[in-house]
Amino acid sequence: MGTVSDRPTLHPVAEANGKIILVGEHAVVHGYPALAAAVEQRVRLSAEPSAARSTPIELRIPDWDVDLSLDPGDPHPIARASLEVLAASDGPVLGWSIRGTSDLPPRAGLGSSAALTVAMARLVLGPHAPVRSIVDVSLSGEAVFHGSPSGIDSQIAARGGVLRYIRGEEPTALRIVTPLRLVVAPTHIARSTADQVAKVQRKREQFPRCADATLRALADLVDPTETALLRHDTFGLGEIFTMAHHLLSALDVSHPRLDELCQLACNEGATGAKLTGAGGGGSLIAVVPDASAEDQVLHALRSTGAPAFATDIRGPAPT
Ligand code: MEV
């Protein structure tokens, strides 16, 4: 963005939501369709010029224990990704202070890095920038975190709502009339998305027919998931979630803690549960048919130390 003095500037505020993958994670990396939904939890950034115009940009997000000076030599992935985003959008690299707040847990498979890079792209490009530009800029930062992501996280962070997405194509928004209540439980088990994606790639090399059949089976759940969502069929959706979780486990991207918490959620009244995102830790999502099941599932998950919360997913996309 140019100014009178031609010094790049930032908009004062920007935000972006986190996400869950309803079905099709990992399969989406290999060209199959997937469904993603925005969650209410998000990242909010505000920017103001620093007193010293020639100092590196400061980025503070206390909720994520982030306190960085965006110095090109800083190896911190958030610093590197932020600088990529600023470079890709012709934003400033000096003389600003960016402060963030977030109710989205970081590194939990809930799209925190895409939310951050989309919010940062919006700080530079502004609220009326074309969504494709926002996604492209976000992806240059996402590459720092995840290597070669499918792009689904940036798409849903930039567009909101519920999306059907195939890698490299324009996503389609689902018109969901009745919001769907889901319970989300972060495990706080650290893992890397790139490692999880590499694990699936190894399975494809070791057992090509079996691994590809499993990825195709995950993709085959996309249409039934759409139908269940449009009908608000919480029982059908729960069954699909549980089946998707087992298929993902067959690809070895689950974790004993995820399996345990999915089982617990189902025992306490969820109609089904699955890991969401790259797996190996991260978070699970569970379908709850009513408010009393929601309370019971939340209570049971929290009593094991998982900071579970409930969220509504809704369409059409708010932007
Ligand atoms: C996305 O949140 C998780 C994966 O599908 C990776 C990707 O799509 O880039 C595993």
CSV table of C-alpha atoms and ligand atoms in Angstrom, one decimal:
chain,number,residue,atom,x,y,z
A,1,MET,CA,0.0,0.0,0.0
A,2,GLY,CA,1.4,3.4,-0.9
A,3,THR,CA,1.2,6.6,1.1
A,4,VAL,CA,1.8,10.2,0.4
A,5,SER,CA,5.4,9.6,1.5
A,6,ASP,CA,5.4,6.3,-0.4
A,7,ARG,CA,6.2,4.6,2.8
A,8,PRO,CA,4.3,1.3,3.1
A,9,THR,CA,1.7,1.3,5.8
A,10,LEU,CA,-0.6,-1.0,7.7
A,11,HIS,CA,-4.3,-0.9,8.4
A,12,PRO,CA,-5.1,-0.4,12.1
A,13,VAL,CA,-6.9,-3.8,12.7
A,14,ALA,CA,-7.5,-7.1,11.0
A,15,GLU,CA,-8.6,-10.6,12.1
A,16,ALA,CA,-9.1,-14.1,10.8
A,17,ASN,CA,-10.8,-17.2,12.1
A,18,GLY,CA,-9.4,-20.7,12.9
A,19,LYS,CA,-10.6,-23.8,11.3
A,20,ILE,CA,-11.5,-27.5,11.6
A,21,ILE,CA,-11.3,-30.0,8.9
A,22,LEU,CA,-14.7,-31.9,8.9
A,23,VAL,CA,-13.5,-34.6,6.6
A,24,GLY,CA,-10.7,-35.2,4.1
A,25,GLU,CA,-7.6,-34.0,5.8
A,26,HIS,CA,-4.5,-35.7,4.3
A,27,ALA,CA,-6.6,-36.8,1.3
A,28,VAL,CA,-6.8,-33.1,0.3
A,29,VAL,CA,-3.0,-33.0,0.0
A,30,HIS,CA,-3.2,-35.6,-2.7
A,31,GLY,CA,-5.9,-33.9,-4.8
A,32,TYR,CA,-9.0,-35.3,-3.2
A,33,PRO,CA,-11.8,-33.1,-2.0
A,34,ALA,CA,-12.2,-32.1,1.7
A,35,LEU,CA,-14.6,-30.1,3.8
A,36,ALA,CA,-13.4,-27.4,6.2
A,37,ALA,CA,-15.3,-25.1,8.5
A,38,ALA,CA,-14.4,-21.8,10.2
A,39,VAL,CA,-14.6,-21.9,14.0
A,40,GLU,CA,-15.6,-18.8,16.1
A,41,GLN,CA,-12.2,-18.7,17.7
A,42,ARG,CA,-9.8,-16.3,16.0
A,43,VAL,CA,-6.8,-14.1,15.9
A,44,ARG,CA,-7.1,-10.3,16.1
A,45,LEU,CA,-4.2,-8.0,15.2
A,46,SER,CA,-3.8,-4.2,15.7
A,47,ALA,CA,-1.0,-2.1,14.2
A,48,GLU,CA,0.4,1.2,15.1
A,49,PRO,CA,3.5,3.1,13.9
A,50,SER,CA,6.5,2.7,16.3
A,51,ALA,CA,8.2,5.8,17.7
A,52,ALA,CA,11.4,4.7,15.9
A,53,ARG,CA,10.7,4.4,12.2
A,54,SER,CA,13.8,2.4,11.4
A,55,THR,CA,13.5,-0.4,13.9
A,56,PRO,CA,12.2,-3.9,12.9
A,57,ILE,CA,8.5,-4.5,13.3
A,58,GLU,CA,7.5,-5.8,16.7
A,59,LEU,CA,5.0,-8.6,16.9
A,60,ARG,CA,3.4,-9.4,20.3
A,61,ILE,CA,0.7,-12.0,20.8
A,62,PRO,CA,0.7,-12.6,24.6
A,63,ASP,CA,-2.0,-15.3,24.3
A,64,TRP,CA,0.5,-17.4,22.3
A,65,ASP,CA,3.7,-16.3,24.3
A,66,VAL,CA,4.9,-14.5,21.1
A,67,ASP,CA,7.1,-11.5,21.6
A,68,LEU,CA,9.2,-11.0,18.5
A,69,SER,CA,11.2,-8.4,16.6
A,70,LEU,CA,10.7,-9.3,12.9
A,71,ASP,CA,14.4,-9.4,12.2
A,72,PRO,CA,15.4,-11.2,9.0
A,73,GLY,CA,17.9,-13.2,11.0
A,74,ASP,CA,15.4,-14.5,13.5
A,75,PRO,CA,14.8,-18.3,13.0
A,76,HIS,CA,11.5,-18.3,14.8
A,77,PRO,CA,8.9,-19.6,12.3
A,78,ILE,CA,6.4,-16.9,13.2
A,79,ALA,CA,9.0,-14.2,12.5
A,80,ARG,CA,10.0,-15.9,9.2
A,81,ALA,CA,6.4,-16.4,8.1
A,82,SER,CA,5.4,-12.9,9.0
A,83,LEU,CA,8.3,-11.4,7.0
A,84,GLU,CA,7.3,-13.6,4.0
A,85,VAL,CA,3.7,-12.3,4.3
A,86,LEU,CA,5.0,-8.7,4.5
A,87,ALA,CA,7.3,-9.2,1.5
A,88,ALA,CA,4.6,-10.9,-0.6
A,89,SER,CA,2.2,-8.1,0.0
A,90,ASP,CA,4.7,-5.2,-0.4
A,91,GLY,CA,4.1,-4.3,3.2
A,92,PRO,CA,6.4,-2.4,5.5
A,93,VAL,CA,9.4,-4.2,7.2
A,94,LEU,CA,10.3,-1.5,9.7
A,95,GLY,CA,8.7,1.0,12.0
A,96,TRP,CA,5.5,-0.7,13.2
A,97,SER,CA,4.2,-2.4,16.3
A,98,ILE,CA,1.7,-5.2,15.9
A,99,ARG,CA,-0.2,-6.6,18.8
A,100,GLY,CA,-2.4,-9.6,18.7
A,101,THR,CA,-5.0,-11.4,20.9
A,102,SER,CA,-6.4,-14.8,20.3
A,103,ASP,CA,-8.8,-17.3,21.8
A,104,LEU,CA,-7.5,-19.9,19.3
A,105,PRO,CA,-5.0,-22.4,20.7
A,106,PRO,CA,-1.7,-22.3,18.8
A,107,ARG,CA,-0.2,-25.5,17.3
A,108,ALA,CA,-3.4,-27.5,17.9
A,109,GLY,CA,-4.4,-28.4,14.4
A,110,LEU,CA,-6.9,-25.6,14.4
A,111,GLY,CA,-5.4,-23.3,11.7
A,112,SER,CA,-3.7,-20.8,14.0
A,113,SER,CA,-0.9,-20.2,11.5
A,114,ALA,CA,-3.3,-19.7,8.6
A,115,ALA,CA,-5.4,-17.4,10.8
A,116,LEU,CA,-2.2,-15.4,11.6
A,117,THR,CA,-1.0,-15.1,8.0
A,118,VAL,CA,-4.5,-14.2,6.7
A,119,ALA,CA,-4.9,-11.5,9.4
A,120,MET,CA,-1.4,-10.2,8.6
A,121,ALA,CA,-2.2,-10.1,4.9
A,122,ARG,CA,-5.3,-8.1,5.7
A,123,LEU,CA,-3.3,-5.7,7.8
A,124,VAL,CA,-1.3,-4.8,4.7
A,125,LEU,CA,-3.9,-5.3,1.9
A,126,GLY,CA,-6.9,-3.9,3.8
A,127,PRO,CA,-10.5,-5.2,4.4
A,128,HIS,CA,-11.5,-4.9,0.7
A,129,ALA,CA,-8.7,-6.8,-0.9
A,130,PRO,CA,-9.7,-9.7,-3.1
A,131,VAL,CA,-9.9,-12.9,-1.2
A,132,ARG,CA,-7.6,-14.6,-3.8
A,133,SER,CA,-4.8,-12.1,-3.0
A,134,ILE,CA,-5.3,-12.7,0.7
A,135,VAL,CA,-5.0,-16.4,0.2
A,136,ASP,CA,-1.9,-16.1,-2.0
A,137,VAL,CA,-0.1,-13.9,0.5
A,138,SER,CA,-1.1,-16.2,3.4
A,139,LEU,CA,0.3,-19.2,1.5
A,140,SER,CA,3.7,-17.6,1.3
A,141,GLY,CA,3.8,-17.5,5.1
A,142,GLU,CA,2.1,-21.0,5.4
A,143,ALA,CA,5.0,-22.5,3.4
A,144,VAL,CA,7.3,-21.6,6.3
A,145,PHE,CA,5.2,-23.5,8.8
A,146,HIS,CA,4.1,-26.4,6.7
A,147,GLY,CA,6.3,-26.9,3.6
A,148,SER,CA,3.8,-27.4,0.8
A,149,PRO,CA,0.3,-27.2,2.3
A,150,SER,CA,-2.8,-28.0,0.3
A,151,GLY,CA,-4.1,-24.4,0.9
A,152,ILE,CA,-7.3,-25.5,2.7
A,153,ASP,CA,-6.4,-23.7,5.9
A,154,SER,CA,-5.7,-20.4,4.2
A,155,GLN,CA,-8.9,-20.7,2.1
A,156,ILE,CA,-11.1,-21.2,5.2
A,157,ALA,CA,-9.3,-18.6,7.2
A,158,ALA,CA,-9.8,-16.1,4.4
A,159,ARG,CA,-13.4,-17.0,3.5
A,160,GLY,CA,-15.1,-18.3,6.6
A,161,GLY,CA,-18.2,-20.5,6.6
A,162,VAL,CA,-18.0,-24.1,5.4
A,163,LEU,CA,-16.0,-24.9,2.3
A,164,ARG,CA,-15.6,-27.8,-0.1
A,165,TYR,CA,-12.1,-27.6,-1.4
A,166,ILE,CA,-9.9,-29.4,-4.0
A,167,ARG,CA,-6.3,-28.4,-4.1
A,168,GLY,CA,-5.6,-25.7,-6.7
A,169,GLU,CA,-9.3,-25.1,-7.3
A,170,GLU,CA,-11.7,-22.3,-6.2
A,171,PRO,CA,-13.6,-23.6,-3.1
A,172,THR,CA,-17.4,-23.8,-3.0
A,173,ALA,CA,-19.3,-22.5,0.0
A,174,LEU,CA,-21.9,-24.7,1.6
A,175,ARG,CA,-25.3,-23.0,2.4
A,176,ILE,CA,-25.8,-24.5,5.9
A,177,VAL,CA,-29.1,-23.2,7.4
A,178,THR,CA,-28.8,-24.5,10.9
A,179,PRO,CA,-25.5,-23.9,12.7
A,180,LEU,CA,-23.8,-27.1,13.9
A,181,ARG,CA,-22.5,-27.4,17.4
A,182,LEU,CA,-19.2,-29.2,17.8
A,183,VAL,CA,-17.0,-29.9,20.8
A,184,VAL,CA,-13.3,-29.3,20.1
A,185,ALA,CA,-10.6,-30.8,22.3
A,186,PRO,CA,-6.9,-29.8,21.9
A,187,THR,CA,-4.6,-32.5,23.2
A,188,HIS,CA,-1.6,-30.2,23.6
A,189,ILE,CA,0.5,-33.0,22.0
A,190,ALA,CA,3.1,-31.3,19.8
A,191,ARG,CA,3.6,-32.6,16.3
A,192,SER,CA,4.5,-31.2,12.9
A,193,THR,CA,2.1,-31.1,10.0
A,194,ALA,CA,4.9,-31.5,7.6
A,195,ASP,CA,6.0,-34.7,9.4
A,196,GLN,CA,2.5,-36.1,9.4
A,197,VAL,CA,2.1,-35.4,5.7
A,198,ALA,CA,5.4,-37.1,5.1
A,199,LYS,CA,4.2,-40.1,7.1
A,200,VAL,CA,1.2,-40.5,4.8
A,201,GLN,CA,3.5,-40.1,1.7
A,202,ARG,CA,5.7,-43.0,3.1
A,203,LYS,CA,2.6,-45.2,3.5
A,204,ARG,CA,1.7,-44.4,-0.2
A,205,GLU,CA,5.2,-45.5,-1.2
A,206,GLN,CA,5.1,-48.7,1.0
A,207,PHE,CA,1.5,-49.7,0.3
A,208,PRO,CA,0.4,-47.8,-2.7
A,209,ARG,CA,-2.9,-49.5,-3.3
A,210,CYS,CA,-3.9,-49.7,0.3
A,211,ALA,CA,-2.9,-46.2,1.2
A,212,ASP,CA,-4.6,-44.7,-1.9
A,213,ALA,CA,-7.7,-46.7,-1.3
A,214,THR,CA,-7.8,-45.3,2.2
A,215,LEU,CA,-7.4,-41.7,0.9
A,216,ARG,CA,-10.1,-42.3,-1.6
A,217,ALA,CA,-12.4,-43.8,1.1
A,218,LEU,CA,-11.9,-40.5,3.1
A,219,ALA,CA,-12.8,-38.5,0.0
A,220,ASP,CA,-15.9,-40.8,-0.4
A,221,LEU,CA,-17.1,-39.4,2.9
A,222,VAL,CA,-17.3,-35.9,1.6
A,223,ASP,CA,-20.7,-36.1,-0.1
A,224,PRO,CA,-22.4,-37.9,2.8
A,225,THR,CA,-20.9,-35.3,5.1
A,226,GLU,CA,-22.3,-32.5,3.0
A,227,THR,CA,-25.7,-34.2,3.0
A,228,ALA,CA,-25.6,-34.7,6.8
A,229,LEU,CA,-24.6,-31.1,7.3
A,230,LEU,CA,-27.3,-29.7,5.1
A,231,ARG,CA,-29.9,-31.9,6.9
A,232,HIS,CA,-28.5,-31.1,10.3
A,233,ASP,CA,-28.3,-34.9,10.8
A,234,THR,CA,-26.1,-35.1,13.9
A,235,PHE,CA,-26.4,-38.9,14.1
A,236,GLY,CA,-25.3,-39.4,10.5
A,237,LEU,CA,-22.5,-36.9,10.9
A,238,GLY,CA,-21.3,-38.6,14.1
A,239,GLU,CA,-21.1,-42.0,12.3
A,240,ILE,CA,-19.1,-40.4,9.5
A,241,PHE,CA,-16.7,-38.7,11.9
A,242,THR,CA,-16.0,-42.0,13.7
A,243,MET,CA,-15.4,-43.8,10.3
A,244,ALA,CA,-13.1,-41.0,9.2
A,245,HIS,CA,-11.1,-41.3,12.4
A,246,HIS,CA,-10.6,-45.0,11.9
A,247,LEU,CA,-9.5,-44.4,8.3
A,248,LEU,CA,-7.0,-41.8,9.4
A,249,SER,CA,-5.8,-44.2,12.1
A,250,ALA,CA,-5.1,-46.7,9.4
A,251,LEU,CA,-2.8,-44.2,7.8
A,252,ASP,CA,-1.1,-43.9,11.2
A,253,VAL,CA,-1.8,-40.3,11.8
A,254,SER,CA,-3.8,-40.7,15.0
A,255,HIS,CA,-2.3,-40.9,18.5
A,256,PRO,CA,-3.3,-43.0,21.5
A,257,ARG,CA,-4.5,-39.9,23.3
A,258,LEU,CA,-6.7,-38.9,20.4
A,259,ASP,CA,-8.2,-42.4,20.3
A,260,GLU,CA,-8.8,-42.4,24.0
A,261,LEU,CA,-10.5,-39.0,23.9
A,262,CYS,CA,-12.6,-39.8,20.9
A,263,GLN,CA,-13.8,-43.0,22.7
A,264,LEU,CA,-14.5,-41.0,25.9
A,265,ALA,CA,-16.5,-38.4,23.9
A,266,CYS,CA,-18.7,-41.1,22.4
A,267,ASN,CA,-19.2,-42.8,25.7
A,268,GLU,CA,-20.4,-39.5,27.2
A,269,GLY,CA,-23.0,-38.8,24.5
A,270,ALA,CA,-21.2,-37.6,21.3
A,271,THR,CA,-22.7,-39.3,18.2
A,272,GLY,CA,-19.1,-39.6,16.8
A,273,ALA,CA,-15.6,-38.1,17.0
A,274,LYS,CA,-12.5,-37.8,15.0
A,275,LEU,CA,-9.1,-36.2,14.9
A,276,THR,CA,-9.0,-32.9,12.9
A,277,GLY,CA,-6.1,-31.6,10.9
A,278,ALA,CA,-2.8,-33.3,10.6
A,279,GLY,CA,-3.3,-35.6,13.6
A,280,GLY,CA,-0.5,-37.2,15.6
A,281,GLY,CA,-1.7,-34.9,18.5
A,282,GLY,CA,-3.5,-31.6,17.7
A,283,SER,CA,-7.2,-31.7,18.3
A,284,LEU,CA,-10.3,-33.9,18.0
A,285,ILE,CA,-13.8,-32.8,17.1
A,286,ALA,CA,-17.0,-34.5,18.4
A,287,VAL,CA,-20.6,-34.1,17.3
A,288,VAL,CA,-23.0,-33.4,20.2
A,289,PRO,CA,-26.8,-34.0,19.5
A,290,ASP,CA,-28.0,-31.6,22.2
A,291,ALA,CA,-27.0,-29.2,25.0
A,292,SER,CA,-27.0,-31.9,27.7
A,293,ALA,CA,-24.7,-34.1,25.7
A,294,GLU,CA,-22.5,-31.1,25.0
A,295,ASP,CA,-22.2,-30.4,28.8
A,296,GLN,CA,-21.4,-34.0,29.6
A,297,VAL,CA,-18.8,-34.4,26.8
A,298,LEU,CA,-17.1,-31.1,27.7
A,299,HIS,CA,-17.0,-32.0,31.4
A,300,ALA,CA,-15.6,-35.5,30.7
A,301,LEU,CA,-12.9,-34.2,28.3
A,302,ARG,CA,-11.9,-31.4,30.7
A,303,SER,CA,-11.7,-33.8,33.6
A,304,THR,CA,-8.8,-35.5,31.7
A,305,GLY,CA,-7.0,-32.2,31.4
A,306,ALA,CA,-8.0,-31.5,27.7
A,307,PRO,CA,-9.1,-27.8,27.5
A,308,ALA,CA,-12.2,-28.7,25.5
A,309,PHE,CA,-14.6,-26.0,24.2
A,310,ALA,CA,-17.7,-25.9,22.0
A,311,THR,CA,-18.1,-23.9,18.8
A,312,ASP,CA,-20.8,-23.3,16.2
A,313,ILE,CA,-20.0,-23.8,12.5
A,314,ARG,CA,-22.2,-22.0,10.2
A,315,GLY,CA,-22.6,-20.9,6.6
A,316,PRO,CA,-22.8,-19.1,4.2
A,317,ALA,CA,-19.4,-17.5,4.5
A,318,PRO,CA,-19.7,-14.2,6.4
A,319,THR,CA,-17.5,-12.2,3.9
B,1,MEV,C1,-4.7,-29.4,7.0
B,1,MEV,O1,-5.2,-28.7,8.1
B,1,MEV,C2,-4.1,-30.7,7.3
B,1,MEV,C3,-3.5,-31.5,6.2
B,1,MEV,O2,-4.6,-31.9,5.3
B,1,MEV,C4,-2.4,-30.8,5.4
B,1,MEV,C5,-2.8,-29.8,4.3
B,1,MEV,O3,-4.0,-29.9,3.9
B,1,MEV,O4,-1.9,-29.1,3.9
B,1,MEV,C6,-2.9,-32.8,6.8
